[in-house]
Every structure is written in structure tokens, then in C-alpha cells.
XYZ file of C-alpha atoms in Angstrom:
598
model
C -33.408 -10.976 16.357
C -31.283 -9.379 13.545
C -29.611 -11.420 10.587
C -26.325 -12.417 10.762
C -24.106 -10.330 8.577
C -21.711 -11.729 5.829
C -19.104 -9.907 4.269
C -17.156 -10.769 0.950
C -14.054 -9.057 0.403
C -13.376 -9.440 -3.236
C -15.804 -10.652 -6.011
C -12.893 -13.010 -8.409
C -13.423 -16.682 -8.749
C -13.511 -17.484 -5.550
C -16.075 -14.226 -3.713
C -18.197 -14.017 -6.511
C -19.067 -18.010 -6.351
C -19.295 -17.245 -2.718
C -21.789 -14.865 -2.812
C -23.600 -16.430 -5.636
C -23.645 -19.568 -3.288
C -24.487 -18.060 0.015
C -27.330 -15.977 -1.879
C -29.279 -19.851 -2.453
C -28.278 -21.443 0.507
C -29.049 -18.914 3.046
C -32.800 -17.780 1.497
C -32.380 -14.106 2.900
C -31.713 -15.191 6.590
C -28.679 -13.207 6.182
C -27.633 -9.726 5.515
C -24.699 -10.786 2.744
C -22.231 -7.445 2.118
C -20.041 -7.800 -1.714
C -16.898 -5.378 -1.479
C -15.247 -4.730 -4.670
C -13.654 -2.192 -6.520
C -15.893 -3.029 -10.177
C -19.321 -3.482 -10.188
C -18.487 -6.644 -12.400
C -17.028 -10.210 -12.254
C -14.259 -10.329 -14.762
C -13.929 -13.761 -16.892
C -10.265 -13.387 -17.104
C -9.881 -16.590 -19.402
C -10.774 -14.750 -22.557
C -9.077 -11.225 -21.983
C -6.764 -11.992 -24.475
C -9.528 -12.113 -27.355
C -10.276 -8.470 -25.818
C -6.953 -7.405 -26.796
C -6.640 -9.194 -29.867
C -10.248 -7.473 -30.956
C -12.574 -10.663 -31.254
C -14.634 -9.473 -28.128
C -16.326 -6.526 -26.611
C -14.865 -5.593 -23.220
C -18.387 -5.845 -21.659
C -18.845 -9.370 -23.150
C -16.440 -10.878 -20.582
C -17.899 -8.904 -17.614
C -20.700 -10.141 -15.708
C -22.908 -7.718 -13.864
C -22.836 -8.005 -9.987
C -25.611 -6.420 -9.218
C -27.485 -7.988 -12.248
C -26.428 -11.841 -11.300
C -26.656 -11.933 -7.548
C -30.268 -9.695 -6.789
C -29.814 -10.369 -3.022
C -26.719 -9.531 -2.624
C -25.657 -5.889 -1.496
C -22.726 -4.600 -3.576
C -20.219 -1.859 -1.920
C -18.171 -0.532 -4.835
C -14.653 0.057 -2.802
C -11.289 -1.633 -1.857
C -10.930 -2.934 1.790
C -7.847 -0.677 3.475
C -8.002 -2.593 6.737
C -9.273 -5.498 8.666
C -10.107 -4.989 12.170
C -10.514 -8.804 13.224
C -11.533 -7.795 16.836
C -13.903 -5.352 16.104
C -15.094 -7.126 13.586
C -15.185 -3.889 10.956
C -13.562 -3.886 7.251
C -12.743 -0.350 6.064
C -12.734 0.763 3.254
C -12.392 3.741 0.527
C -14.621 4.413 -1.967
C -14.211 5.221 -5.654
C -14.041 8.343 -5.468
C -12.517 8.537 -1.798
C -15.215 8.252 0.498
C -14.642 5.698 3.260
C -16.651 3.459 5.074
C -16.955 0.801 7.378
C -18.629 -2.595 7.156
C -19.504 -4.735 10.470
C -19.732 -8.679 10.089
C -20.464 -11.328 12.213
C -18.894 -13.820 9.103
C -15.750 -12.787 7.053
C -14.939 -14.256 3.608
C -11.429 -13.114 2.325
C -11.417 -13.593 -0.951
C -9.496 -10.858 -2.046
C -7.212 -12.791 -4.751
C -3.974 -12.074 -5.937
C -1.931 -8.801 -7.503
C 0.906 -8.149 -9.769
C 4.089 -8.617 -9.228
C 7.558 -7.868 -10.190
C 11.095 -9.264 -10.533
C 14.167 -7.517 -10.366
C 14.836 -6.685 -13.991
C 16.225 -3.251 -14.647
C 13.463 -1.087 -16.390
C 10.680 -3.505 -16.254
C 8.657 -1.385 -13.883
C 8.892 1.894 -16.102
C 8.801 0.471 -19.525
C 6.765 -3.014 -19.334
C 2.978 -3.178 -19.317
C 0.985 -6.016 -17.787
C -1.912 -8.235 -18.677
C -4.298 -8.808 -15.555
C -7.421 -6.624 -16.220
C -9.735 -4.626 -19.273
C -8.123 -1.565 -18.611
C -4.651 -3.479 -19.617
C -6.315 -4.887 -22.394
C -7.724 -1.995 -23.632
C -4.662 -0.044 -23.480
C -3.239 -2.675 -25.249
C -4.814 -3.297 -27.953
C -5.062 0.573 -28.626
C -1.240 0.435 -28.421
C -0.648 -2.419 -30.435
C -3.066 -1.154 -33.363
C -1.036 2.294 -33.339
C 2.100 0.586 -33.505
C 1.108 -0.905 -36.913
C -0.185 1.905 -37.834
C 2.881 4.079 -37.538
C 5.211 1.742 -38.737
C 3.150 1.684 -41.762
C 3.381 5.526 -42.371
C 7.592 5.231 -41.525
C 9.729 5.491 -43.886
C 12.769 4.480 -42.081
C 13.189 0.626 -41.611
C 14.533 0.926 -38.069
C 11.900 2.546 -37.048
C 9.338 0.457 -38.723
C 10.949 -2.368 -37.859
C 10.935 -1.249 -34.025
C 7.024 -0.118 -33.958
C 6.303 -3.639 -35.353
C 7.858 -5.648 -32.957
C 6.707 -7.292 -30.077
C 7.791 -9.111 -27.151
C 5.717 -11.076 -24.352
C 7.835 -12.779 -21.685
C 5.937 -15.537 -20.008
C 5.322 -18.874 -21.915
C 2.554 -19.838 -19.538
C -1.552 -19.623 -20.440
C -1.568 -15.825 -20.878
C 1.437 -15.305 -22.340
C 1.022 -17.891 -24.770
C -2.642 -17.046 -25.662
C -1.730 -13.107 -26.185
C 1.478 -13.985 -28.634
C -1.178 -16.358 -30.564
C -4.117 -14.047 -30.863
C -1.782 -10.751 -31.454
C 0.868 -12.569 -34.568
C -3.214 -12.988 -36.138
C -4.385 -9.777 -35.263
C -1.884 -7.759 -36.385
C -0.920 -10.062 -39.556
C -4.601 -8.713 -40.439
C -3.763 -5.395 -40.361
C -0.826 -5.830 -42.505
C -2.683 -7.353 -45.023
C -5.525 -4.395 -45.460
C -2.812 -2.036 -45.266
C 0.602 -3.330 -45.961
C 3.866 -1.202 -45.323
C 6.223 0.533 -47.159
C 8.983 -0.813 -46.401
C 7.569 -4.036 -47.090
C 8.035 -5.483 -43.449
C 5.978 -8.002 -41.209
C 5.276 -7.443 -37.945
C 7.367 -9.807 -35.279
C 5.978 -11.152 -32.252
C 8.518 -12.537 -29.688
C 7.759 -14.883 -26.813
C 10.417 -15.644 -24.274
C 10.538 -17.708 -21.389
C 13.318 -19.521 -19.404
C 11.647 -22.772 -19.097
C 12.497 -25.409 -21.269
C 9.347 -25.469 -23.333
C 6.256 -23.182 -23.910
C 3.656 -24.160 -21.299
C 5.699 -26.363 -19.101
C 2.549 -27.113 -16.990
C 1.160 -29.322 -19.371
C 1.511 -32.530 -21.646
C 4.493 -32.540 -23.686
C 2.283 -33.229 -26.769
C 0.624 -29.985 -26.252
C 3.486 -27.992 -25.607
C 4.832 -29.243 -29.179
C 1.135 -29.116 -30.438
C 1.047 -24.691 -28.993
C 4.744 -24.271 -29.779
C 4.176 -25.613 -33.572
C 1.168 -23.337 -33.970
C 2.945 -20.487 -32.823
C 5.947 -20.973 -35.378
C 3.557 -21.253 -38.280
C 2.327 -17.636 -37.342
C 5.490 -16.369 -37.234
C 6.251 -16.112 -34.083
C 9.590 -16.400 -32.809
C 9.721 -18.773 -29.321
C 12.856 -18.414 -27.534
C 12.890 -21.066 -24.807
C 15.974 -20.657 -22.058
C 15.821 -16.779 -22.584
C 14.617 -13.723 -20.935
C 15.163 -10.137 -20.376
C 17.982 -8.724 -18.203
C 17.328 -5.072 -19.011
C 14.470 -3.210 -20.803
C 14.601 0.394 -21.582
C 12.950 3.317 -23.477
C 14.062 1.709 -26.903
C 14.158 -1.747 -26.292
C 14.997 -4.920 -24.394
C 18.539 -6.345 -23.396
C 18.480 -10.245 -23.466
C 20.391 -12.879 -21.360
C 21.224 -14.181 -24.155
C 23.560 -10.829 -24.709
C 21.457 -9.734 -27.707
C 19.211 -6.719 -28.012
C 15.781 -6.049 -29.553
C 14.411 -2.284 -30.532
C 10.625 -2.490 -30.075
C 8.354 -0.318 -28.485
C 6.044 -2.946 -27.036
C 6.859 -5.009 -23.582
C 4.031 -7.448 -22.416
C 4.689 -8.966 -19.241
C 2.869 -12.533 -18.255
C 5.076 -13.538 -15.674
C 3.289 -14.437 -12.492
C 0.694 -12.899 -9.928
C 1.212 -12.887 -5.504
C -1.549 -13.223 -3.124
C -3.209 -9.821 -2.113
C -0.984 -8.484 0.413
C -3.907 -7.383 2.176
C -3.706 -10.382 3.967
C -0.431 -10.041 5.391
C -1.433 -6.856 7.708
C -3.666 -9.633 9.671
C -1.190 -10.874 12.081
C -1.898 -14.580 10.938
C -0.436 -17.356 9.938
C 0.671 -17.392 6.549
C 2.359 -20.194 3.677
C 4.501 -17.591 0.972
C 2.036 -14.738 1.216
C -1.439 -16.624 1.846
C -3.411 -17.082 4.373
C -3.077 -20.449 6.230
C -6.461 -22.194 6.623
C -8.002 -25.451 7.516
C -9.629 -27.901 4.748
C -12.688 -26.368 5.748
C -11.112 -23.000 4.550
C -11.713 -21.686 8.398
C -8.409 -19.889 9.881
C -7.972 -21.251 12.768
C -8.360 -19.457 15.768
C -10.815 -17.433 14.338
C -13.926 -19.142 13.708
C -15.980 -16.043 12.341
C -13.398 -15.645 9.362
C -12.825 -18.025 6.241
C -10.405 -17.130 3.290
C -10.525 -18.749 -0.143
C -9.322 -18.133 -3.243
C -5.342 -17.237 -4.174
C -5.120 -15.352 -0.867
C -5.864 -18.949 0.988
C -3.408 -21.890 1.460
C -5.692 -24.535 1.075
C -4.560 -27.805 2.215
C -4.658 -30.642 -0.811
C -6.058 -33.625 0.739
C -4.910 -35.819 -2.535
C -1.241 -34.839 -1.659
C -1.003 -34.522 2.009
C 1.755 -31.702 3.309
C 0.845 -29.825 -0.398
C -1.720 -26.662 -0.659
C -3.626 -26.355 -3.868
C -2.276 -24.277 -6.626
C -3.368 -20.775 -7.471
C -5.808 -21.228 -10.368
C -9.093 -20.143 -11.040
C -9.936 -23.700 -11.158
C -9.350 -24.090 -7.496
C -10.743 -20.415 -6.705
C -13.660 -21.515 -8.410
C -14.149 -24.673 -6.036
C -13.182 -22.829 -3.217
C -16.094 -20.127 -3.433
C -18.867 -23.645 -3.417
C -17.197 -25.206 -0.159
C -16.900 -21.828 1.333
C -20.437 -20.918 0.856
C -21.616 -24.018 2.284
C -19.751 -24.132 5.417
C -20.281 -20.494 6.194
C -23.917 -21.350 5.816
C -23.278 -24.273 8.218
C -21.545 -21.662 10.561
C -25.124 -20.264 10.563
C -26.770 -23.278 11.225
C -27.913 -24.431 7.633
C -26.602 -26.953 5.912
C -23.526 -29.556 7.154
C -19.895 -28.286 6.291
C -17.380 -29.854 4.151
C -13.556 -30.487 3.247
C -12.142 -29.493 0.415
C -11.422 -31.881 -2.789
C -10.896 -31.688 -6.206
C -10.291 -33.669 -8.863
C -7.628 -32.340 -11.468
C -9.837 -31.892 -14.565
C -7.240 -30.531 -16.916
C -6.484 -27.452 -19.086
C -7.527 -25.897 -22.339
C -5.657 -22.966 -24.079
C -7.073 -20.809 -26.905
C -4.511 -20.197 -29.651
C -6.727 -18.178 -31.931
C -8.978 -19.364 -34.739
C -9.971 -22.758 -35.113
C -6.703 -24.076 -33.327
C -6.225 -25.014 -29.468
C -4.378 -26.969 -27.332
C -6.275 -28.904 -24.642
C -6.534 -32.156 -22.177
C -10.074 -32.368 -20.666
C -10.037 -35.466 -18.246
C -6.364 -35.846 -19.168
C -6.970 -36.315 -22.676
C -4.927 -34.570 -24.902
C -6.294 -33.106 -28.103
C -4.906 -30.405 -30.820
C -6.808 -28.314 -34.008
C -10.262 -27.685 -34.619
C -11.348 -30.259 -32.608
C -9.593 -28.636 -29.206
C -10.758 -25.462 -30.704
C -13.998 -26.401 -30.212
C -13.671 -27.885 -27.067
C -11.958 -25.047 -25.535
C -14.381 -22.452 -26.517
C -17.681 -25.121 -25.511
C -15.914 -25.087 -22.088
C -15.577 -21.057 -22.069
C -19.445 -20.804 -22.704
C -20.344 -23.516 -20.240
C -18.315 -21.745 -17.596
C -19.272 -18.503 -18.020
C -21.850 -17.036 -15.097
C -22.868 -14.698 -17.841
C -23.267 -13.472 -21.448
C -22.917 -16.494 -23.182
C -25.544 -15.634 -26.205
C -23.291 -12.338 -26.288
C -20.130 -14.204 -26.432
C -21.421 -16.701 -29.568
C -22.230 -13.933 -31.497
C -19.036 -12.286 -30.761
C -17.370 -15.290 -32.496
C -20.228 -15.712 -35.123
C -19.421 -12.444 -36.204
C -15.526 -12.645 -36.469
C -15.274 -15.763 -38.032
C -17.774 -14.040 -40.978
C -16.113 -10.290 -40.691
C -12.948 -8.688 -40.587
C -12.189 -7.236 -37.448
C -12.126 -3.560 -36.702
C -8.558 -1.991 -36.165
C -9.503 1.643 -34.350
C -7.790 3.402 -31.794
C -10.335 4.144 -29.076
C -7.638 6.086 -26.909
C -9.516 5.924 -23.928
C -6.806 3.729 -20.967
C -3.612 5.806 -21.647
C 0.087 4.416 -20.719
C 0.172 6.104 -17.359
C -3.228 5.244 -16.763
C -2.379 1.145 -16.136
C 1.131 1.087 -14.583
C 3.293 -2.186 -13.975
C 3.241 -1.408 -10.349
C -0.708 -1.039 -9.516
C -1.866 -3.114 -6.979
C -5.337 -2.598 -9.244
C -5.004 -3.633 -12.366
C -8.969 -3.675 -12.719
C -9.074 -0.155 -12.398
C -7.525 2.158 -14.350
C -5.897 5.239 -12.777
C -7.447 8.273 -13.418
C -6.538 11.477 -12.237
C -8.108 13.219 -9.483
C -9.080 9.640 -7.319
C -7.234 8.564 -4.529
C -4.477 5.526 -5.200
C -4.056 2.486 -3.066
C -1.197 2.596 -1.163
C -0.565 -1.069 -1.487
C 2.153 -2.224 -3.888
C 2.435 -5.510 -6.144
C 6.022 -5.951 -5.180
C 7.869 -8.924 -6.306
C 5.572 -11.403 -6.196
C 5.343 -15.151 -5.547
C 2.773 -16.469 -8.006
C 3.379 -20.541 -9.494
C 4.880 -18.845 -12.542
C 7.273 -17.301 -10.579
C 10.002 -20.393 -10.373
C 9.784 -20.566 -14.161
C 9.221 -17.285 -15.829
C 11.471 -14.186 -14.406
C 11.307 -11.621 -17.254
C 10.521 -8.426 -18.303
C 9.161 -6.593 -21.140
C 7.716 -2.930 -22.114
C 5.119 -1.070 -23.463
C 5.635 1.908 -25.394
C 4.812 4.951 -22.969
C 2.444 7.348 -24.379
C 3.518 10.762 -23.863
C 3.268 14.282 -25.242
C 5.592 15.039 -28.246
C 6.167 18.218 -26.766
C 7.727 16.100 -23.941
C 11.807 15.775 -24.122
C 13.514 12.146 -24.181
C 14.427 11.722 -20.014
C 11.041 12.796 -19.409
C 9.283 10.431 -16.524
C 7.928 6.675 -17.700
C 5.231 4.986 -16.812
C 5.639 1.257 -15.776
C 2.865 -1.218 -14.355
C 3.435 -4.726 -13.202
C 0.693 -7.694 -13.932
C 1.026 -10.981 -13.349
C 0.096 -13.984 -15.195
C -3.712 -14.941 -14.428
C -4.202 -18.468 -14.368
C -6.763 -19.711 -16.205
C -8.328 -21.900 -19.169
C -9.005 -25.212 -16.864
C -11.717 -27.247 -18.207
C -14.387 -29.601 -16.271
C -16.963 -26.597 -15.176
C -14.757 -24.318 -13.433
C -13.298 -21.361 -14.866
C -9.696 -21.456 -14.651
C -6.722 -18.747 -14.954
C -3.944 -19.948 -16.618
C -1.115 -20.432 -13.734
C 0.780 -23.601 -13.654
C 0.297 -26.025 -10.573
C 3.428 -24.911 -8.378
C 3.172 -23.383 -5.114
C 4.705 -19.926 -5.219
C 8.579 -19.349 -4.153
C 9.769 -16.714 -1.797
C 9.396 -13.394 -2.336
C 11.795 -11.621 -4.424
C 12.698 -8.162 -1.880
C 15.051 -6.527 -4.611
C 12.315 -6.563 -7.277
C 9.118 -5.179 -5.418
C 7.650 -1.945 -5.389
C 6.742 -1.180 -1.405
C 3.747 0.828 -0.524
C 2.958 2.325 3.000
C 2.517 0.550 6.083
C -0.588 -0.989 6.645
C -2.032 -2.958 9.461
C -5.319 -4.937 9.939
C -6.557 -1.373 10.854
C -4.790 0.815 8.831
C -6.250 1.819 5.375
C -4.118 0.698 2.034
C -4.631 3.823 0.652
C -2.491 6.451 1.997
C -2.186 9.110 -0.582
C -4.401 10.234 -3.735
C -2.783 10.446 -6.939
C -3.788 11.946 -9.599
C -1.070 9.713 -12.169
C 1.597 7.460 -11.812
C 4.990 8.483 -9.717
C 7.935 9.961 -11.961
C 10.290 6.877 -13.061
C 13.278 6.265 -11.046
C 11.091 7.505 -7.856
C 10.040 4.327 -5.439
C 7.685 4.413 -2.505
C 8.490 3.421 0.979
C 8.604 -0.373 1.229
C 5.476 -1.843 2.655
C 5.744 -3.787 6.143
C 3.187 -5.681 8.281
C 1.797 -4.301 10.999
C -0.665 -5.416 14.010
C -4.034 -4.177 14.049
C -5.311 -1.019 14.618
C -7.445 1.916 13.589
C -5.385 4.494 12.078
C -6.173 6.038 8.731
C -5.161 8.389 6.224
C -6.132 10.064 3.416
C -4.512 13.191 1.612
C -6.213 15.444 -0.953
C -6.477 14.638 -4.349
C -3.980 16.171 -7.053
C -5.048 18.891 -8.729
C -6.094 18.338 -12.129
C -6.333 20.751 -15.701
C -6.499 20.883 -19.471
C -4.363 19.144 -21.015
C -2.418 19.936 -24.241
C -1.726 17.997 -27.136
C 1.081 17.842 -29.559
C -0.736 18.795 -32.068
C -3.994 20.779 -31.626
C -5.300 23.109 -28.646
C -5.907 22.524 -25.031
C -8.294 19.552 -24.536
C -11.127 20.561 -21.671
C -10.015 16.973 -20.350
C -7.785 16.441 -16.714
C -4.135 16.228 -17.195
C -1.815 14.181 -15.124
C 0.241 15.732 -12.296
C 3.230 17.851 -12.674
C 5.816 14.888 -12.920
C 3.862 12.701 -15.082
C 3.931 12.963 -19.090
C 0.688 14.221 -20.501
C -1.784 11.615 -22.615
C -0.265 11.466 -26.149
C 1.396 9.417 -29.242
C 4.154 6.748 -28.141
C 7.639 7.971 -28.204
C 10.801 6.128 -27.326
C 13.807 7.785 -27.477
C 17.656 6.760 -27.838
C 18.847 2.496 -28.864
C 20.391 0.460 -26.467
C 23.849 0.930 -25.116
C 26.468 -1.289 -23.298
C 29.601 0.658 -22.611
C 31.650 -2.447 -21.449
C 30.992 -4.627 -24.569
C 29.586 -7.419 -22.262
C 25.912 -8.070 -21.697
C 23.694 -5.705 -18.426
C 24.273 -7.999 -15.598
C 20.585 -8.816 -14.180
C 18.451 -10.782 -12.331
C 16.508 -13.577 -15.345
């Protein structure tokens, strides 16, 4: 008699404690299938020390294939779900497609970015969801310095050395903290000429900065944050952002080159081509995390409404916290599926939060106890090595050595602006050109942040200086990932609010897609031209239809500066890999503040 195949669609929180799970409880009585577009389990908590230089990129990713030996790993993103066939498809890395039979389903698949309807945001802002984001951003950030050093003009200078994160939640917070020290650092080895700071700017339109916790440690991350020099503007967002600069509700303006946007995260609309049930994008499921009516499939994670048996008619929020907890039930009552074990409901038990503010300072409540300074500090980053499934020696010496060294300010160069656009549906992979792009879109999402945080902000585009002013932007969307939750889970910074409606004037569509019909509909070799929009995305029923167009072509590409490089260039209408340029201030022609959605 064969083994019963399991397949995991997504390896996040919630699929890669799955799969880790299943792997001991099942003893290799079953075939168990990981799909998912990295070979590597991303510990989004501490992306924001990537950016900010204190870690190694690899240090926060833990091997697949390394941590779970009997698991199979399928490097590819699941295009369609064929729930009576039971069959995933799915496309390769570099194109190829496949198909995976199971007997048990886990959708796992989590969530992707998201966008509001803010003029600009999806051609000028840059998200914060995966390493290629980080990477790019950092990069950015350290050139910005660097260029505003070398100006000689204090408008300029002033503009390269500003920048703004909307978002007041864990991310948002955590990358204005760790950035106001990073780049103060630079400024110091190398100050400029025109004798300027740089000026980081966090907005948000809640009433405080990280509404979803104690009041004390609002004041406690808000007072930290002011120290360093950064300027919190509470009640405010961005109603316009454009190649120069943001437009505020507030009616003012801001030149900078730099948008980060920490706003919120949706569930993967992969679920939505099922033809189930849903609660505001995710998947409705039992407390056993089975969808009912089909007994074979179980979803967990930030795609999955969970029911919240400690506040009956309530699902659980969409933190890595819960995905965490999720992936342990869901293991165990797939295994009972199969005959071992006993299944189980779902419970928690809120355990509280911990945020990383850089240093020795911190802001955290473990068991609902608040705490502030060194003492937090230490608390917060004990948690992070606890928690991790993975390079925890690698991690400790990571902040061994930056607490004894000054950190290393280089431009690497290697994630370029139109390489992680505000609109990707995978912010864990950067695009590249020549491989096929999902067809799926971010949209405007529904994410807890959501109610609390509509925003924008930019990114200075890297392009050519050969290229003129109008030429196309680049724009990506990324949502807020929850995290930082204390008590043994790894957490992802998203406050503990079940998502609102989603926004239709604000998302980016993709092409239809139904439980049969791949995601990916069309290779790209770059990002679309600004102002151009795909067709809006719709759910469909299931079938078997799939599509797949040939790749761009790709060449040398030229640099402002020196000869062609032997490298692939984007397509025609996409600007070719070079310094940030952003032409032209902003203008109002009616005297009044843009009109926009905040």
C-alpha cells in the first residue's frame, strides 16, 4: 500500500512548523511535499537589523532542506488548486511547471502586499516584507548619505537625507529606530558639507506609535524615537507621493528621495480562486483548521480564519504568533487524519509583544508585563534567539560583533529599484529579468494594520542617468509583517484587528485565476512602465487552464558612466539599473492640498 501524500503550500510561520511537525509525528509513513518559492524559512522579526546593517541576510534564513531532512522541497509558487483532482500546479523558478498530487492539503500560503489608494504610492514607494526589500534598501539608504554628502546644494542634500516610513506599527517603528542609528553613523565617519543631519520621518494616522500595545510602551518607543531624532507625526499621512517627494494631509510637502511603506499585508489571494467560503480574504475553517466540506484540505496561517475560542464570534489575528501555533495544531490533526495521534482545537494564550528599537533599548510586555531599556533590550533579543528554528550561534555573533565594531556602510548594488516593486505579489523574490512573473497582484489589501495605517511613501527609483525625467517608475507594495510576539513563538509585528474590506480603488489586479488556472500568466523580464495597470484580478471556479508566454528578451546593459555591462537589461519600457534620480519638486496648481484617500 503506498503512503499517503501531504502537500504544504507555503513554508512561513505557519507551513514550515507544519512540515517540521508532520516530519516527527508521522516517522516517514508519509510522502510530505514543501512548495515554496525560496529554499529558506525567512525570520521576518529581525529584517529590519538586515537593513539597518547589524545582520547578514543569510543569518535570518533558515535552510529548508537543511532543517527538515525528510521533507521533499519543490522550489515553485502554486498557480492553481484543483480541489477535485486533488493536483496543485505550479511554475518553477525558472518557468518550468509541474504538478503535485495529494491525498492531504495544507494551505499555508500566508499573506501579500497590499496597497491603498494614494496617488503615486505604487510607482514611487518601496516596501518592507522580504531580503530582497531589505537589501535594496539598505543599498539605497547608504547611497543616499553618500550623495548628499558629496552635494553641494542644500536642497538637494537636504532631500537625499531624508526619510519617511508611514506605518507606526512593529515594522515601521523598528525600521525608523534602527535607520535614525544607522545612518547617524555614517554621518559621523563622514560628515557633510553642508553641515546637515539626516531626518527620518515616521507617520501614521493613529493616535499614537504602536497603538496595539500598552500605553506605557507606546510613550516608552515614541520617547526613544524623539531622542534619535526622529520626527513622529501621529494623525498624519500621505495623500500624494511623487518623483520628488511626498504631499501630506496635513497640506505640507516633504522633498526626499526615500518612501518606506509599513502599512499592512492581505491574505494570499490564492485562496480566493477556491470557490470557498471566505471571512475578508481568508479561508474560513473549523477550530480544527479543517474547511469544511472538504476533509482532505486544512489551511492555517494568515490565509485561514481561525475561529478564537477565548472570544467566541472573533477569528484570531494575523500574526506570526498565531501562524506559529497554527502550523503545531495543524500538524497534529493532519497526522490524526492519518490515523496517528488524536486531533485538537485551537487555543492560545496571548503572550505579549516585544519590539527592537536598536541598541540596548526595547519596548516589550512578556506575560503582560511591561518593561523599557536595557532590560527589554535584553529580553527582546533572548526571545529572538529562543525562537529562532535556526542560526542562533550565527545571530550572537552578529550582535557580538556590532556592539564591538563599527558597521560597514558599502553599496553591494545587487536588488535594483525595479527589481522589488510595490506591487509584487513576491516580495521574497526579487524580479529578475528573463523569469516568468506571477500574475497575481497584492491589490489593496486587508491586513489588521489596514484600519489604522493608510499611507504611502517612496523609494528613490534607480535609473540610468542617460534616462530623461518622465521616464517609467518603478513602484512595489509590502505590507507590514507582523511580528516580535514573545512566549516561544515567533511573531510578525501586526496589531490584533481583523482586517477591513478590501480597498477596490487602491489594488493592483492581476489575471484571472481559478482553482485550476495558473497565477502566472505572462513572463516579465522587469516591472510594467508607471501609469500602465494590469487587468483586475477576479475569482473564478476551478479548472485546468494554463498559460505561459515567453520570456522577455534580455541584453547588455549600459551605464551612465562606463561601457556596456555583459549583464541582462530590463525590457524596453523599464529604466535600466543605475544611480537614483528624481526629477522636478512638488506642485499644487490650486493652492489647496492633492485631494486623496489617507
Amino acid at each position: 500500500m503506498s503512503r499517503p501524500r501531504i502537500v504544504i503550500v507555503g513554508a512561513g510561520f505557519a507551513g514550515y512548523r507544519t512540515a517540521r511537525t508532520l516530519s516527527r509525528l508521522t516517522r516517514h509513513q508519509a510522502d510530505i511535499t514543501l512548495l515554496n518559492p525560496t529554499d529558506y524559512f525567512l525570520y521576518l522579526p529581525l529584517l529590519p537589523q538586515v537593513a539597518a546593517g547589524i545582520l547578514e541576510p543569510r543569518r535570518v534564513s533558515v535552510s529548508l532542506s537543511g532543517t527538515l531532512p525528510h521533507v521533499r522541497l519543490v522550489l515553485g509558487e502554486a498557480d492553481g488548486i484543483d480541489l477535485d483532482g486533488h493536483t496543485v500546479h505550479y511554475s518553477g523558478p525558472e518557468g518550468e511547471e509541474g504538478t503535485l498530487p495529494f491525498d492531504r492539503l495544507v494551505l499555508a500560503a500566508g499573506s501579500v502586499n497590499k496597497l491603498l489608494p494614494v496617488p503615486g504610492v505604487a510607482e514611487h514607494a518601496h516596501g518592507f516584507r522580504g531580503l530582497p526589500e531589505a537589501l535594496y534598501l539598505r543599498d539605497h539608504v547608504t547611497r543616499q548619505v553618500e550623495l548628499a554628502a558629496a552635494a553641494k546644494d542644500r536642497a538637494e542634500c537636504a532631500a537625499r537625507c531624508t526619510f519617511v516610513v508611514v506605518g507606526a506599527g512593529y515594522t515601521g517603528t523598528e525600521v525608523a529606530a534602527h535607520g535614525a542609528m544607522y545612518t547617524d553613523a555614517q554621518v559621523r565617519r563622514h560628515p557633510m558639507r553642508t553641515g546637515m543631519r539626516p531626518r527620518w520621518m515616521l507617520l501614521d494616522v493613529a493616535p499614537r506609535v504602536l497603538p496595539e500595545m500598552d500605553e506605557r510602551l507606546s510613550r516608552t518607543a515614541e520617547r526613544v524615537l524623539r531622542q534619535r531624532g526622529v520626527d513622529v507625526r501621529m494623525g498624519t499621512s500621505v495623500k500624494e507621493a511623487t518623483h520628488d517627494g511626498v504631499l501630506l494631509t496635513d497640506g505640507s510637502t516633504v522633498d526626499t528621495r526615500t518612501l518606506v511603506w509599513c502599512v499592512g499585508v492581505r491574505p494570499d489571494p490564492l485562496v480566493e480562486s477556491l470557490g470557498l467560503p471566505l471571512e475578508r480574504g481568508r479561508l474560513l475553517v473549523d477550530s480544527h483548521l479543517r474547511v469544511p466540506g472538504r476533509p482532505e484540505v486544512f489551511a492555517c496561517g494568515d490565509v485561514a480564519a481561525v475561529p478564537d475560542l477565548n472570544q467566541p464570534g472573533q477569528y484570531t489575528p494575523m500574526t506570526a504568533q498565531h501562524a506559529w501555533r497554527h502550523g503545531k495544531v495543524c500538524a497534529q490533526n493532519v497526522a490524526a487524519s492519518l490515523g496517528v495521534g488524536r486531533r485538537r482545537a485551537y487555543r492560545h494564550r496571548d503572550m505579549g509583544f516585544v519590539v527592537d528599537l536598536g541598541g540596548a533599548k526595547a519596548a516589550a510586555n512578556p506575560l503582560g508585563l511591561p518593561m523599557s531599556g536595557p532590560a527589554a533590550g535584553a529580553v527582546t533579543r533572548g526571545y529572538h534567539l529562543a525562537a529562532m528554528p535556526g542560526n542562533r550561534v550565527r545571530v550572537a555573533a552578529d550582535w557580538l560583533l556590532d556592539a564591538v565594531l563599527p558597521r560597514q556602510a558599502v553599496q553591494l548594488g545587487l536588488v535594483r529599484s525595479w527589481s522589488v516593486p510595490l506591487e509584487s505579489a513576491s516580495p521574497e523574490v526579487a524580479r529578475v529579468p528573463g523569469r516568468p512573473e506571477r500574475a497575481r497582484q497584492a491589490g489593496t489589501g486587508t491586513g489588521e494594520r489596514d484600519a489604522v495605517d493608510p499611507g504611502a511613501e517612496r523609494a528613490g527609483e534607480e535609473r540610468s542617468e542617460e534616462q530623461p525625467a518622465g521616464s517609467p517608475s518603478q513602484g512595489r507594495s509590502s505590507g507590514e509583517p507582523a511580528k516580535n510576539q514573545p512566549g516561544g513563538e515567533p511573531a510578525k509585528n501586526q496589531p490584533h484587528a481583523e482586517p477591513r474590506e478590501e480597498q477596490p480603488h487602491g489594488s493592483r489586479s492581476g489575471s484571472t485565476r481559478a482553482s485550476g488556472t495558473p497565477r502566472r500568466a505572462a513572463e516579465t523580464a522587469g516591472p510594467p512602465a508607471r501609469g500602465t495597470r494590469k487587468p483586475r484580478k477576479t475569482s473564478g471556479t476551478s479548472g485546468a487552464t494554463r498559460s505561459a508566454t515567453p520570456a522577455a528578451p534580455s541584453g547588455p546593459t549600459r551605464s551612465a558612466d562606463g561601457p556596456a555591462d555583459p549583464g541582462p537589461e530590463p525590457p524596453a519600457d523599464q529604466p535600466p539599473p543605475g544611480p537614483d534620480i528624481a526629477p522636478g519638486p512638488v506642485k499644487r496648481t490650486d493652492g489647496r492640498a492633492a485631494e486623496g484617500d489617507s
